[in-house]
Amino acid sequence: MIKKIQIILFLISVMIINAQNNPELYAESISPEELKSLLYTYASDYFSGRDTGEKGQKIAVDFLRDYYIRQGISPAKNTDNFFQKMVLNINKEKVETENVIAIIPGSEKPNEYIILSAHLDHVGEKNGKIYNGADDDGSGTVALLEIAEAFQKSVKEGNGPRRSIVFLHVTGEEKGLLGSKYYTENPIYPLENTVANLNVDMIGRLDPKREDKDPNYIYLIGSDKLSQDLHDLSEEINSNYTNLKIDYTYNDDDDPNRFYYRSDHYNFAKKNIPIIFYFNGTHDDYHKPTDTPDKINYSILTKRSKLIFYTTWKLANQKNRIRLKK
């Protein structure tokens, strides 16, 4: 009888190890159909362009909160039911707004955190036209939701991440990276225990300026700025799982676009936290009413989302946390 129990326990341990070594089991839950369904809602006219502090942005944060509740994912500590509330000064006016923050606690190292971020806001409505912001940053927002669902599935099957994963939807990005600035100045979780920030801002479209018209690419920015470990891990993960063409054009220190300084990861980088910024490049619909969900390439959005999921999985589960450059 004792031997039989030992065999059963051994088989269970083998199953757990196999599951931890096979994140594909959970990445498969990230699908074009679900991303499309989420984005057609999030970037619909009902959200009125999600301008910071306006009614459409309040609808957006409620949508995000309710999604995490349905998935059984917990609110971050010291939030008001997922909301990190703040008052921002925008155009000399005080605007009440909020970040949305959820967490999947780590099973072995709950006090080490990987933060996934995407901005929940867009530019709203102008001259009677709604700026839906499907790519900017509806695409990053729904990617985080699908990644959260995949990780929660692993938790339910007893294979949850060893480190904690924080899903941070920041407000006020279009007003000057204000929501991420607020978080890094008022962190919910200690910045010294924050392993990395993976920031997702515009990953659903194709860059028409690329001579190579192959959609199988992603621009990565900042992966080697603060941690060679993070850069090497990212390259390894892509090679092992997704085989996207990783393009570092905008990572160049002399890049005139200065994208490294223009999204929410930069506020984490300023605090010496290693970052990766995932980006598809700009296009003719950037900051226009024509940035709509029918123009998203859902197949490539899925593949890019899986790359971020796999990278997060590795960061959360490997034995040692990544090191900063000396």
Tab-separated table of C-alpha atoms in Angstrom:
chain	number	residue	atom	x	y	z
A	1	MET	CA	0.000	0.000	0.000
A	2	ILE	CA	2.816	2.413	0.940
A	3	LYS	CA	4.616	1.622	-2.301
A	4	LYS	CA	1.447	2.283	-4.295
A	5	ILE	CA	1.047	5.691	-2.618
A	6	GLN	CA	4.686	6.496	-3.363
A	7	ILE	CA	4.159	5.632	-7.026
A	8	ILE	CA	1.052	7.820	-7.198
A	9	LEU	CA	2.889	10.735	-5.587
A	10	PHE	CA	5.788	10.253	-7.986
A	11	LEU	CA	3.465	10.285	-10.999
A	12	ILE	CA	1.763	13.430	-9.728
A	13	SER	CA	5.140	15.158	-9.290
A	14	VAL	CA	6.141	14.121	-12.817
A	15	MET	CA	2.881	15.546	-14.189
A	16	ILE	CA	3.487	18.855	-12.403
A	17	ILE	CA	7.060	19.084	-13.685
A	18	ASN	CA	5.919	18.259	-17.216
A	19	ALA	CA	3.241	20.923	-17.055
A	20	GLN	CA	5.726	23.516	-15.796
A	21	ASN	CA	8.050	22.567	-18.645
A	22	ASN	CA	5.253	22.735	-21.212
A	23	PRO	CA	3.718	26.192	-21.116
A	24	GLU	CA	2.189	25.418	-24.529
A	25	LEU	CA	-0.571	23.684	-22.565
A	26	TYR	CA	-1.721	27.106	-21.386
A	27	ALA	CA	-0.602	29.329	-24.267
A	28	GLU	CA	-3.124	27.520	-26.472
A	29	SER	CA	-5.909	29.268	-24.576
A	30	ILE	CA	-4.758	32.553	-26.176
A	31	SER	CA	-6.796	32.553	-29.362
A	32	PRO	CA	-7.594	34.932	-32.246
A	33	GLU	CA	-11.304	34.444	-31.612
A	34	GLU	CA	-11.142	35.503	-27.969
A	35	LEU	CA	-8.829	38.432	-28.675
A	36	LYS	CA	-11.170	39.607	-31.414
A	37	SER	CA	-14.249	39.310	-29.228
A	38	LEU	CA	-12.612	41.256	-26.413
A	39	LEU	CA	-11.237	43.970	-28.687
A	40	TYR	CA	-14.472	44.531	-30.610
A	41	THR	CA	-16.017	45.333	-27.246
A	42	TYR	CA	-13.133	47.323	-25.751
A	43	ALA	CA	-12.608	49.464	-28.865
A	44	SER	CA	-16.315	49.953	-29.582
A	45	ASP	CA	-18.032	53.332	-29.770
A	46	TYR	CA	-19.698	52.574	-26.432
A	47	PHE	CA	-16.330	53.286	-24.748
A	48	SER	CA	-16.138	56.715	-26.458
A	49	GLY	CA	-12.384	56.548	-26.984
A	50	ARG	CA	-11.554	56.005	-23.281
A	51	ASP	CA	-10.306	59.552	-22.622
A	52	THR	CA	-8.710	59.810	-19.171
A	53	GLY	CA	-11.261	60.673	-16.508
A	54	GLU	CA	-14.192	60.712	-18.929
A	55	LYS	CA	-17.225	58.408	-18.940
A	56	GLY	CA	-15.753	56.076	-21.569
A	57	GLN	CA	-12.647	55.521	-19.467
A	58	LYS	CA	-14.842	54.681	-16.470
A	59	ILE	CA	-16.659	52.112	-18.618
A	60	ALA	CA	-13.252	50.704	-19.592
A	61	VAL	CA	-12.019	50.237	-16.018
A	62	ASP	CA	-15.298	48.573	-15.059
A	63	PHE	CA	-14.915	46.226	-18.030
A	64	LEU	CA	-11.385	45.282	-16.952
A	65	ARG	CA	-12.350	44.790	-13.302
A	66	ASP	CA	-15.318	42.610	-14.232
A	67	TYR	CA	-13.138	40.469	-16.507
A	68	TYR	CA	-10.709	39.694	-13.694
A	69	ILE	CA	-13.568	38.930	-11.327
A	70	ARG	CA	-15.037	36.456	-13.842
A	71	GLN	CA	-11.654	34.761	-14.159
A	72	GLY	CA	-11.321	34.451	-10.395
A	73	ILE	CA	-8.166	36.607	-10.380
A	74	SER	CA	-7.545	38.689	-7.267
A	75	PRO	CA	-7.287	42.471	-6.971
A	76	ALA	CA	-3.893	43.863	-6.019
A	77	LYS	CA	-3.504	44.716	-2.349
A	78	ASN	CA	-4.357	48.218	-1.183
A	79	THR	CA	-6.573	48.860	-4.180
A	80	ASP	CA	-10.261	49.715	-4.142
A	81	ASN	CA	-11.531	46.491	-5.730
A	82	PHE	CA	-8.770	46.536	-8.398
A	83	PHE	CA	-8.668	50.352	-8.700
A	84	GLN	CA	-5.610	52.409	-7.756
A	85	LYS	CA	-7.280	55.796	-7.604
A	86	MET	CA	-5.515	59.073	-8.246
A	87	VAL	CA	-6.090	62.708	-9.100
A	88	LEU	CA	-4.032	63.934	-12.038
A	89	ASN	CA	-3.361	67.474	-13.195
A	90	ILE	CA	-4.263	67.509	-16.889
A	91	ASN	CA	-4.358	70.812	-18.767
A	92	LYS	CA	-4.487	72.653	-15.427
A	93	GLU	CA	-7.543	70.657	-14.345
A	94	LYS	CA	-7.789	68.022	-11.627
A	95	VAL	CA	-8.960	64.743	-13.133
A	96	GLU	CA	-10.068	61.752	-11.067
A	97	THR	CA	-8.955	58.513	-12.653
A	98	GLU	CA	-7.562	55.086	-11.807
A	99	ASN	CA	-5.176	52.301	-12.732
A	100	VAL	CA	-6.581	48.765	-12.740
A	101	ILE	CA	-4.335	46.209	-11.015
A	102	ALA	CA	-4.813	42.456	-10.645
A	103	ILE	CA	-2.424	39.810	-9.328
A	104	ILE	CA	-1.799	36.090	-9.559
A	105	PRO	CA	0.305	35.352	-6.449
A	106	GLY	CA	3.412	33.243	-6.830
A	107	SER	CA	3.405	29.772	-5.305
A	108	GLU	CA	7.041	29.786	-4.096
A	109	LYS	CA	8.302	33.359	-4.353
A	110	PRO	CA	5.172	35.477	-3.875
A	111	ASN	CA	7.215	38.539	-2.911
A	112	GLU	CA	8.940	38.769	-6.287
A	113	TYR	CA	6.878	40.374	-9.036
A	114	ILE	CA	6.740	40.453	-12.825
A	115	ILE	CA	4.607	43.385	-13.956
A	116	LEU	CA	2.796	43.254	-17.293
A	117	SER	CA	1.531	46.677	-18.329
A	118	ALA	CA	-0.666	48.196	-21.009
A	119	HIS	CA	-2.407	51.553	-21.042
A	120	LEU	CA	-6.182	51.470	-20.813
A	121	ASP	CA	-6.838	54.992	-22.085
A	122	HIS	CA	-6.940	56.578	-25.529
A	123	VAL	CA	-7.632	60.105	-26.795
A	124	GLY	CA	-11.432	60.093	-26.619
A	125	GLU	CA	-13.785	61.952	-28.902
A	126	LYS	CA	-12.990	64.996	-31.041
A	127	ASN	CA	-15.225	66.994	-33.357
A	128	GLY	CA	-17.942	64.389	-33.082
A	129	LYS	CA	-15.631	61.522	-34.058
A	130	ILE	CA	-14.680	58.694	-31.711
A	131	TYR	CA	-11.043	57.637	-31.570
A	132	ASN	CA	-11.478	53.953	-30.718
A	133	GLY	CA	-7.788	53.144	-30.216
A	134	ALA	CA	-8.082	49.508	-31.239
A	135	ASP	CA	-4.342	49.133	-31.735
A	136	ASP	CA	-3.384	51.955	-29.354
A	137	ASP	CA	-3.685	50.337	-26.901
A	138	GLY	CA	-6.700	48.085	-27.156
A	139	SER	CA	-4.410	45.434	-28.609
A	140	GLY	CA	-2.075	45.485	-25.602
A	141	THR	CA	-5.000	45.583	-23.195
A	142	VAL	CA	-6.715	42.469	-24.549
A	143	ALA	CA	-3.350	40.693	-24.804
A	144	LEU	CA	-2.933	41.148	-21.045
A	145	LEU	CA	-6.431	39.782	-20.442
A	146	GLU	CA	-5.771	36.648	-22.481
A	147	ILE	CA	-2.379	36.138	-20.837
A	148	ALA	CA	-4.027	36.482	-17.425
A	149	GLU	CA	-6.595	33.850	-18.381
A	150	ALA	CA	-3.820	31.475	-19.494
A	151	PHE	CA	-1.941	31.865	-16.212
A	152	GLN	CA	-5.108	31.452	-14.188
A	153	LYS	CA	-5.753	28.193	-16.013
A	154	SER	CA	-2.304	27.013	-14.896
A	155	VAL	CA	-3.194	27.961	-11.313
A	156	LYS	CA	-6.419	25.964	-11.434
A	157	GLU	CA	-4.460	22.925	-12.602
A	158	GLY	CA	-1.899	23.251	-9.825
A	159	ASN	CA	0.877	24.647	-12.042
A	160	GLY	CA	0.707	28.305	-11.156
A	161	PRO	CA	3.729	30.615	-11.451
A	162	ARG	CA	6.418	30.521	-8.769
A	163	ARG	CA	6.727	34.315	-8.759
A	164	SER	CA	3.794	36.708	-8.638
A	165	ILE	CA	2.433	38.221	-11.834
A	166	VAL	CA	0.879	41.678	-11.694
A	167	PHE	CA	-1.434	42.862	-14.463
A	168	LEU	CA	-1.216	46.651	-14.520
A	169	HIS	CA	-3.593	48.610	-16.758
A	170	VAL	CA	-2.445	52.209	-16.514
A	171	THR	CA	-4.416	55.349	-17.108
A	172	GLY	CA	-3.275	58.679	-18.521
A	173	GLU	CA	-0.626	57.338	-20.921
A	174	GLU	CA	-1.806	59.642	-23.677
A	175	LYS	CA	-1.489	62.590	-21.274
A	176	GLY	CA	2.197	61.954	-20.597
A	177	LEU	CA	2.653	58.469	-19.091
A	178	LEU	CA	0.879	59.710	-15.975
A	179	GLY	CA	-0.667	56.491	-14.653
A	180	SER	CA	2.584	54.550	-14.781
A	181	LYS	CA	4.407	57.491	-13.227
A	182	TYR	CA	1.885	57.436	-10.403
A	183	TYR	CA	2.369	53.699	-9.890
A	184	THR	CA	6.159	53.887	-9.768
A	185	GLU	CA	5.966	56.760	-7.287
A	186	ASN	CA	3.251	55.019	-5.251
A	187	PRO	CA	4.021	51.345	-5.838
A	188	ILE	CA	1.569	48.732	-4.647
A	189	TYR	CA	4.415	46.206	-4.530
A	190	PRO	CA	8.048	47.098	-3.667
A	191	LEU	CA	10.043	48.213	-6.683
A	192	GLU	CA	13.155	46.492	-5.335
A	193	ASN	CA	11.221	43.201	-5.560
A	194	THR	CA	9.973	43.901	-9.079
A	195	VAL	CA	11.882	41.535	-11.355
A	196	ALA	CA	10.870	43.101	-14.677
A	197	ASN	CA	8.248	45.132	-16.487
A	198	LEU	CA	6.944	43.843	-19.823
A	199	ASN	CA	5.052	46.691	-21.455
A	200	VAL	CA	2.636	46.056	-24.316
A	201	ASP	CA	1.636	49.059	-26.424
A	202	MET	CA	0.344	48.524	-29.974
A	203	ILE	CA	0.878	44.917	-31.090
A	204	GLY	CA	-2.093	44.274	-33.389
A	205	ARG	CA	-1.112	45.906	-36.668
A	206	LEU	CA	1.643	45.884	-39.282
A	207	ASP	CA	4.117	48.644	-40.028
A	208	PRO	CA	3.542	49.736	-43.647
A	209	LYS	CA	7.049	51.232	-43.769
A	210	ARG	CA	8.707	47.818	-43.538
A	211	GLU	CA	10.316	46.699	-46.794
A	212	ASP	CA	9.838	43.123	-45.626
A	213	LYS	CA	6.072	42.709	-45.801
A	214	ASP	CA	6.161	39.483	-43.792
A	215	PRO	CA	3.818	40.052	-40.808
A	216	ASN	CA	5.779	37.620	-38.644
A	217	TYR	CA	7.723	40.259	-36.701
A	218	ILE	CA	7.720	42.350	-33.542
A	219	TYR	CA	9.757	45.383	-32.550
A	220	LEU	CA	11.450	44.970	-29.163
A	221	ILE	CA	12.767	47.984	-27.330
A	222	GLY	CA	14.836	48.149	-24.160
A	223	SER	CA	15.438	44.452	-23.482
A	224	ASP	CA	19.219	44.928	-23.175
A	225	LYS	CA	19.297	48.384	-21.609
A	226	LEU	CA	19.378	47.284	-17.970
A	227	SER	CA	19.722	43.500	-17.997
A	228	GLN	CA	21.575	41.267	-20.428
A	229	ASP	CA	19.859	38.332	-18.726
A	230	LEU	CA	16.463	39.658	-19.805
A	231	HIS	CA	17.600	40.158	-23.385
A	232	ASP	CA	19.102	36.673	-23.600
A	233	LEU	CA	16.026	35.097	-22.022
A	234	SER	CA	13.774	36.891	-24.503
A	235	GLU	CA	15.813	35.678	-27.454
A	236	GLU	CA	15.808	32.118	-26.136
A	237	ILE	CA	12.051	32.095	-25.600
A	238	ASN	CA	11.329	33.384	-29.075
A	239	SER	CA	13.651	30.798	-30.595
A	240	ASN	CA	12.054	27.979	-28.621
A	241	TYR	CA	8.396	28.861	-29.054
A	242	THR	CA	7.283	31.600	-31.447
A	243	ASN	CA	10.019	32.272	-34.022
A	244	LEU	CA	8.970	35.831	-34.658
A	245	LYS	CA	11.437	38.107	-36.419
A	246	ILE	CA	12.595	40.290	-33.548
A	247	ASP	CA	13.474	43.713	-34.892
A	248	TYR	CA	15.628	46.004	-32.740
A	249	THR	CA	15.521	49.000	-35.112
A	250	TYR	CA	13.869	51.232	-32.512
A	251	ASN	CA	16.156	50.021	-29.733
A	252	ASP	CA	19.052	52.005	-31.155
A	253	ASP	CA	20.180	54.759	-28.773
A	254	ASP	CA	20.204	57.161	-31.723
A	255	ASP	CA	16.710	56.277	-32.968
A	256	PRO	CA	15.082	59.627	-33.809
A	257	ASN	CA	11.613	58.319	-32.854
A	258	ARG	CA	12.754	57.909	-29.225
A	259	PHE	CA	10.123	55.225	-28.603
A	260	TYR	CA	12.102	54.022	-25.586
A	261	TYR	CA	10.990	57.187	-23.799
A	262	ARG	CA	7.403	57.236	-25.079
A	263	SER	CA	5.504	54.445	-23.349
A	264	ASP	CA	4.847	53.320	-19.799
A	265	HIS	CA	7.868	51.038	-19.431
A	266	TYR	CA	10.068	54.140	-19.250
A	267	ASN	CA	8.834	55.017	-15.758
A	268	PHE	CA	9.947	51.559	-14.607
A	269	ALA	CA	13.284	51.838	-16.411
A	270	LYS	CA	13.924	55.124	-14.602
A	271	LYS	CA	13.623	53.149	-11.364
A	272	ASN	CA	16.266	50.676	-12.590
A	273	ILE	CA	13.756	47.903	-13.317
A	274	PRO	CA	14.547	45.833	-16.453
A	275	ILE	CA	11.947	46.290	-19.175
A	276	ILE	CA	10.842	45.088	-22.575
A	277	PHE	CA	8.575	47.221	-24.751
A	278	TYR	CA	6.593	45.200	-27.337
A	279	PHE	CA	5.524	47.285	-30.338
A	280	ASN	CA	4.339	46.862	-33.924
A	281	GLY	CA	5.374	50.303	-35.163
A	282	THR	CA	3.136	53.148	-36.216
A	283	HIS	CA	0.737	53.197	-39.156
A	284	ASP	CA	-1.539	55.606	-41.014
A	285	ASP	CA	-4.338	55.169	-38.452
A	286	TYR	CA	-2.187	56.103	-35.459
A	287	HIS	CA	-4.138	58.574	-33.270
A	288	LYS	CA	-6.940	58.783	-35.830
A	289	PRO	CA	-10.612	57.752	-35.711
A	290	THR	CA	-9.722	55.022	-38.199
A	291	ASP	CA	-7.793	52.958	-35.602
A	292	THR	CA	-10.629	50.422	-35.462
A	293	PRO	CA	-10.788	46.704	-34.550
A	294	ASP	CA	-11.542	45.532	-38.103
A	295	LYS	CA	-7.978	46.518	-39.091
A	296	ILE	CA	-6.264	44.334	-36.496
A	297	ASN	CA	-4.356	41.270	-37.680
A	298	TYR	CA	-5.677	38.823	-35.086
A	299	SER	CA	-3.402	35.989	-36.126
A	300	ILE	CA	-0.227	37.991	-35.510
A	301	LEU	CA	-1.740	39.578	-32.378
A	302	THR	CA	-2.159	36.044	-31.044
A	303	LYS	CA	1.413	35.064	-31.831
A	304	ARG	CA	2.835	38.212	-30.261
A	305	SER	CA	0.669	37.690	-27.173
A	306	LYS	CA	2.021	34.166	-26.856
A	307	LEU	CA	5.597	35.461	-27.013
A	308	ILE	CA	4.821	37.730	-24.059
A	309	PHE	CA	3.129	34.861	-22.217
A	310	TYR	CA	6.110	32.536	-22.706
A	311	THR	CA	8.571	35.234	-21.642
A	312	THR	CA	6.524	35.908	-18.512
A	313	TRP	CA	6.313	32.180	-17.806
A	314	LYS	CA	10.093	31.860	-17.903
A	315	LEU	CA	10.652	34.937	-15.750
A	316	ALA	CA	8.127	33.661	-13.216
A	317	ASN	CA	9.329	30.076	-13.022
A	318	GLN	CA	13.100	29.995	-13.480
A	319	LYS	CA	15.199	29.397	-10.384
A	320	ASN	CA	17.042	32.716	-10.213
A	321	ARG	CA	15.671	36.153	-10.978
A	322	ILE	CA	17.353	38.067	-13.772
A	323	ARG	CA	20.320	40.259	-12.888
A	324	LEU	CA	20.888	43.913	-13.559
A	325	LYS	CA	23.921	44.968	-15.544
A	326	LYS	CA	26.767	46.178	-13.362
